Each structure stands twice: as C-alpha cells, then as structure tokens.
Amino acid sequence: PHAPPPHPESMTLLLLVAFSLIVLVLLIVIALQPGEFSITRSARIAAPPLVVFGHVNDFHQWEEWSPWAKLDPEAKNRHEGPASGVGAVFSWSGNNKVGEGRMTLIESRPGELIRIQLEFLRPMKASNLTEFSFKADAQAGQTVVVWTMSGRNGFLGKAMGLVMNCDKMVGGQFEQGLANLNRVVSGGEGRG
C-alpha cells in the first residue's frame, strides 16, 4: 500500500513553514553581522606632511584628487564656512554614482590629522567619521597617509555586507584617491 498523496493545504502549510524558517535564519544571520565598520588604506606620498595635509584640509582642492570628483561632471557642489580647516563644509548632489551628502571638517592638526564628519543623504542615509593621518618618513622624504572611514552598520548595511564587499569596493576608491593625491602633490605617478 502506498501512502495517500498529501493534501494541497498540507503542502502549502509546509512551504509556508519552510519559507518562514529561511527568513528567520536570514534575519538572524544579518543581525549577527558586525555593528560597526572601519575601512582603511594607506600610501606613501612623495612630499612633506604639511604639503600633503594642505590638499586634504581644503575641500576646494578635493576636485583635483578625489576618486569621486569625475564620476558626475554635472553634480552640484557647494562650499560653506571657512576656506579650509575646522568648520569648512562641502556638500554635493549628483547622479547615482555620487549620490548626495555633506562633509564637515571637525578637527584639523596641521601636518598630523584631519577628521571629517561625513553624512550621506542618498542613495542611503548614513553618518560616518573619516580620518586622514599624516606621518613623515624623513629618510625617504615622503609622507605616510592613512585614510580611514568608520561608522555604524544599521540593519540595511549589515544585509548589504552579505552580498557586497564594502571594504574592497570603498577601499579601492580610497586607493585610487591616494594615488591621485600623490600625482597631484608630487607631480608624478604613485609611489606606494
């Protein structure tokens, strides 16, 4: 004797339970992802710390080296506050590649450190801290620049981390920016 075929209602219930379990497991996996992130890249730049610092401390100079500057030539950019240093603000609104956001320079120690509050409005809202540190390598006549962005991962950020490698993606943009900065500052190709 064969077992009677399952009723369609039983199959529907079984599929619903299986789907619910899959969703529950996915939600648990997302919730267990790190709540904070930090992306860091560094490079050696063929110039003294104060020279390199000047190109980062003044948002007007970012157009020359920023990895995002050429992604949308039609982007609307605005500068507020002082020309450079603490209180300087740069805001932008552009296509999907650059989105919309605002950077506020919150700490500036000449030749040593710059901290920027970075706020993204679109495509996703986020608030992150960006830091540039500058350390002289007197023997090589270079500056070691370390570029770090850190922040909190909300639920959406945690979920995106499962399908995208943000460290690789954003880190690659940092690497490009540092290479551009080296070319602008030293007048040559990247040496790092």
Tab-separated table of C-alpha atoms in Angstrom:
chain	number	residue	atom	x	y	z
A	1	PRO	CA	0.000	0.000	0.000
A	2	HIS	CA	1.107	3.463	-0.853
A	3	ALA	CA	0.786	6.488	1.391
A	4	PRO	CA	-2.018	8.789	0.366
A	5	PRO	CA	-0.877	11.914	-1.515
A	6	PRO	CA	-0.514	14.974	0.722
A	7	HIS	CA	-3.354	17.426	0.702
A	8	PRO	CA	-2.688	20.725	-1.070
A	9	GLU	CA	-3.366	22.542	2.203
A	10	SER	CA	-0.643	20.479	3.926
A	11	MET	CA	1.848	21.272	1.171
A	12	THR	CA	1.016	24.972	1.366
A	13	LEU	CA	1.487	24.929	5.129
A	14	LEU	CA	4.768	23.029	4.782
A	15	LEU	CA	6.070	25.525	2.198
A	16	LEU	CA	4.979	28.443	4.386
A	17	VAL	CA	6.798	26.994	7.416
A	18	ALA	CA	9.950	26.314	5.333
A	19	PHE	CA	9.889	29.838	3.900
A	20	SER	CA	9.384	31.331	7.371
A	21	LEU	CA	12.344	29.342	8.720
A	22	ILE	CA	14.558	30.530	5.863
A	23	VAL	CA	13.547	34.154	6.503
A	24	LEU	CA	14.141	33.714	10.246
A	25	VAL	CA	17.610	32.244	9.666
A	26	LEU	CA	18.446	35.078	7.247
A	27	LEU	CA	17.294	37.697	9.778
A	28	ILE	CA	19.435	36.075	12.472
A	29	VAL	CA	22.487	35.970	10.173
A	30	ILE	CA	22.001	39.663	9.290
A	31	ALA	CA	21.530	40.632	12.957
A	32	LEU	CA	24.779	38.846	13.892
A	33	GLN	CA	26.864	40.853	11.403
A	34	PRO	CA	29.247	43.442	12.942
A	35	GLY	CA	27.534	46.583	14.222
A	36	GLU	CA	30.482	48.789	13.312
A	37	PHE	CA	32.832	49.008	10.347
A	38	SER	CA	36.181	50.550	9.549
A	39	ILE	CA	37.804	50.818	6.122
A	40	THR	CA	41.461	51.866	5.993
A	41	ARG	CA	44.021	52.347	3.254
A	42	SER	CA	47.450	53.950	3.311
A	43	ALA	CA	50.021	55.211	0.851
A	44	ARG	CA	53.403	56.871	0.732
A	45	ILE	CA	53.291	60.273	-0.901
A	46	ALA	CA	56.398	61.988	-2.201
A	47	ALA	CA	56.030	65.271	-0.301
A	48	PRO	CA	56.339	66.574	3.279
A	49	PRO	CA	53.326	66.160	5.629
A	50	LEU	CA	52.353	69.853	5.595
A	51	VAL	CA	52.161	69.896	1.796
A	52	VAL	CA	50.002	66.761	1.628
A	53	PHE	CA	47.893	67.997	4.556
A	54	GLY	CA	47.105	71.226	2.681
A	55	HIS	CA	45.480	69.326	-0.198
A	56	VAL	CA	43.158	67.432	2.169
A	57	ASN	CA	42.450	70.275	4.616
A	58	ASP	CA	40.954	72.442	1.841
A	59	PHE	CA	37.801	70.951	0.270
A	60	HIS	CA	38.301	73.258	-2.745
A	61	GLN	CA	41.343	71.128	-3.656
A	62	TRP	CA	39.499	67.784	-3.479
A	63	GLU	CA	38.322	68.154	-7.100
A	64	GLU	CA	41.969	67.555	-8.142
A	65	TRP	CA	42.332	64.174	-6.446
A	66	SER	CA	39.043	62.807	-5.060
A	67	PRO	CA	38.110	59.432	-6.588
A	68	TRP	CA	34.501	60.657	-6.872
A	69	ALA	CA	35.142	64.088	-8.437
A	70	LYS	CA	34.923	62.929	-12.069
A	71	LEU	CA	32.003	60.485	-11.654
A	72	ASP	CA	29.412	63.192	-12.234
A	73	PRO	CA	30.549	66.346	-14.041
A	74	GLU	CA	27.026	67.751	-13.591
A	75	ALA	CA	26.991	67.363	-9.774
A	76	LYS	CA	26.003	70.457	-7.832
A	77	ASN	CA	28.727	71.237	-5.277
A	78	ARG	CA	28.657	73.874	-2.547
A	79	HIS	CA	31.290	75.156	-0.116
A	80	GLU	CA	30.351	76.818	3.180
A	81	GLY	CA	32.231	78.184	6.154
A	82	PRO	CA	35.959	78.910	6.156
A	83	ALA	CA	38.038	78.148	3.054
A	84	SER	CA	39.853	75.342	4.914
A	85	GLY	CA	40.240	73.797	8.340
A	86	VAL	CA	37.701	73.311	11.121
A	87	GLY	CA	34.213	74.384	10.121
A	88	ALA	CA	34.742	74.040	6.360
A	89	VAL	CA	31.777	72.310	4.715
A	90	PHE	CA	31.435	70.669	1.309
A	91	SER	CA	28.053	69.411	0.125
A	92	TRP	CA	27.152	67.721	-3.150
A	93	SER	CA	24.158	66.403	-5.044
A	94	GLY	CA	24.644	64.313	-8.152
A	95	ASN	CA	23.834	61.180	-10.069
A	96	ASN	CA	23.531	57.662	-8.594
A	97	LYS	CA	27.324	57.211	-8.648
A	98	VAL	CA	27.961	60.099	-6.235
A	99	GLY	CA	24.585	60.488	-4.534
A	100	GLU	CA	24.043	63.356	-2.151
A	101	GLY	CA	25.790	64.278	1.059
A	102	ARG	CA	27.816	66.661	3.149
A	103	MET	CA	31.311	66.717	4.701
A	104	THR	CA	32.167	68.912	7.674
A	105	LEU	CA	35.779	69.281	8.778
A	106	ILE	CA	35.675	68.822	12.583
A	107	GLU	CA	39.362	68.537	13.540
A	108	SER	CA	42.490	69.843	11.859
A	109	ARG	CA	46.036	69.488	13.212
A	110	PRO	CA	48.498	70.784	10.589
A	111	GLY	CA	50.693	68.047	9.181
A	112	GLU	CA	49.217	65.430	11.542
A	113	LEU	CA	45.483	64.761	11.425
A	114	ILE	CA	42.185	65.709	9.784
A	115	ARG	CA	38.761	64.444	10.933
A	116	ILE	CA	35.649	64.859	8.842
A	117	GLN	CA	32.015	64.161	9.695
A	118	LEU	CA	30.567	62.548	6.578
A	119	GLU	CA	26.816	62.455	6.063
A	120	PHE	CA	25.221	60.612	3.152
A	121	LEU	CA	21.653	61.546	2.264
A	122	ARG	CA	21.218	59.388	-0.827
A	123	PRO	CA	21.258	56.711	-2.118
A	124	MET	CA	21.329	55.612	1.548
A	125	LYS	CA	21.339	57.692	4.704
A	126	ALA	CA	24.451	57.208	6.807
A	127	SER	CA	26.718	59.187	9.100
A	128	ASN	CA	30.390	58.195	9.234
A	129	LEU	CA	33.676	59.548	10.528
A	130	THR	CA	36.547	59.978	8.075
A	131	GLU	CA	40.118	60.476	9.244
A	132	PHE	CA	43.371	61.273	7.481
A	133	SER	CA	46.628	60.933	9.398
A	134	PHE	CA	49.976	62.164	8.093
A	135	LYS	CA	53.333	60.857	9.304
A	136	ALA	CA	56.701	61.940	7.958
A	137	ASP	CA	59.205	59.386	6.716
A	138	ALA	CA	62.179	61.760	6.762
A	139	GLN	CA	64.634	59.187	5.404
A	140	ALA	CA	62.563	58.638	2.278
A	141	GLY	CA	61.383	62.261	2.053
A	142	GLN	CA	57.805	61.034	1.984
A	143	THR	CA	54.610	61.160	3.999
A	144	VAL	CA	52.658	58.093	5.021
A	145	VAL	CA	48.974	58.997	4.665
A	146	VAL	CA	46.366	56.777	6.310
A	147	TRP	CA	42.734	57.254	5.184
A	148	THR	CA	40.055	55.665	7.383
A	149	MET	CA	36.275	55.748	7.318
A	150	SER	CA	34.355	54.243	10.224
A	151	GLY	CA	30.766	54.102	11.313
A	152	ARG	CA	27.848	52.002	12.464
A	153	ASN	CA	26.152	49.340	10.390
A	154	GLY	CA	22.379	49.517	10.554
A	155	PHE	CA	20.225	46.566	9.503
A	156	LEU	CA	20.398	47.534	5.799
A	157	GLY	CA	24.177	47.978	5.975
A	158	LYS	CA	24.548	44.578	7.617
A	159	ALA	CA	22.356	42.993	4.931
A	160	MET	CA	24.356	44.663	2.133
A	161	GLY	CA	27.543	43.329	3.716
A	162	LEU	CA	26.332	39.802	2.967
A	163	VAL	CA	26.237	40.414	-0.781
A	164	MET	CA	28.831	43.189	-1.271
A	165	ASN	CA	32.394	43.527	-0.040
A	166	CYS	CA	32.255	47.177	1.071
A	167	ASP	CA	35.859	47.111	2.282
A	168	LYS	CA	37.043	46.082	-1.166
A	169	MET	CA	34.729	48.496	-3.003
A	170	VAL	CA	35.299	51.609	-0.856
A	171	GLY	CA	38.894	50.615	-0.131
A	172	GLY	CA	39.563	50.526	-3.874
A	173	GLN	CA	38.211	54.058	-4.157
A	174	PHE	CA	40.473	55.147	-1.267
A	175	GLU	CA	43.455	53.578	-3.054
A	176	GLN	CA	42.584	55.480	-6.240
A	177	GLY	CA	42.174	58.720	-4.290
A	178	LEU	CA	45.540	58.296	-2.569
A	179	ALA	CA	47.231	57.572	-5.914
A	180	ASN	CA	45.571	60.693	-7.373
A	181	LEU	CA	46.674	62.726	-4.346
A	182	ASN	CA	50.254	61.525	-4.834
A	183	ARG	CA	50.194	62.544	-8.516
A	184	VAL	CA	48.772	65.982	-7.683
A	185	VAL	CA	51.157	66.647	-4.785
A	186	SER	CA	54.360	65.172	-6.219
A	187	GLY	CA	53.690	65.805	-9.900
A	188	GLY	CA	54.445	62.151	-10.718
A	189	GLU	CA	52.947	58.678	-10.685
A	190	GLY	CA	52.003	56.887	-7.463
A	191	ARG	CA	54.879	55.513	-5.414
A	192	GLY	CA	53.370	53.476	-2.654
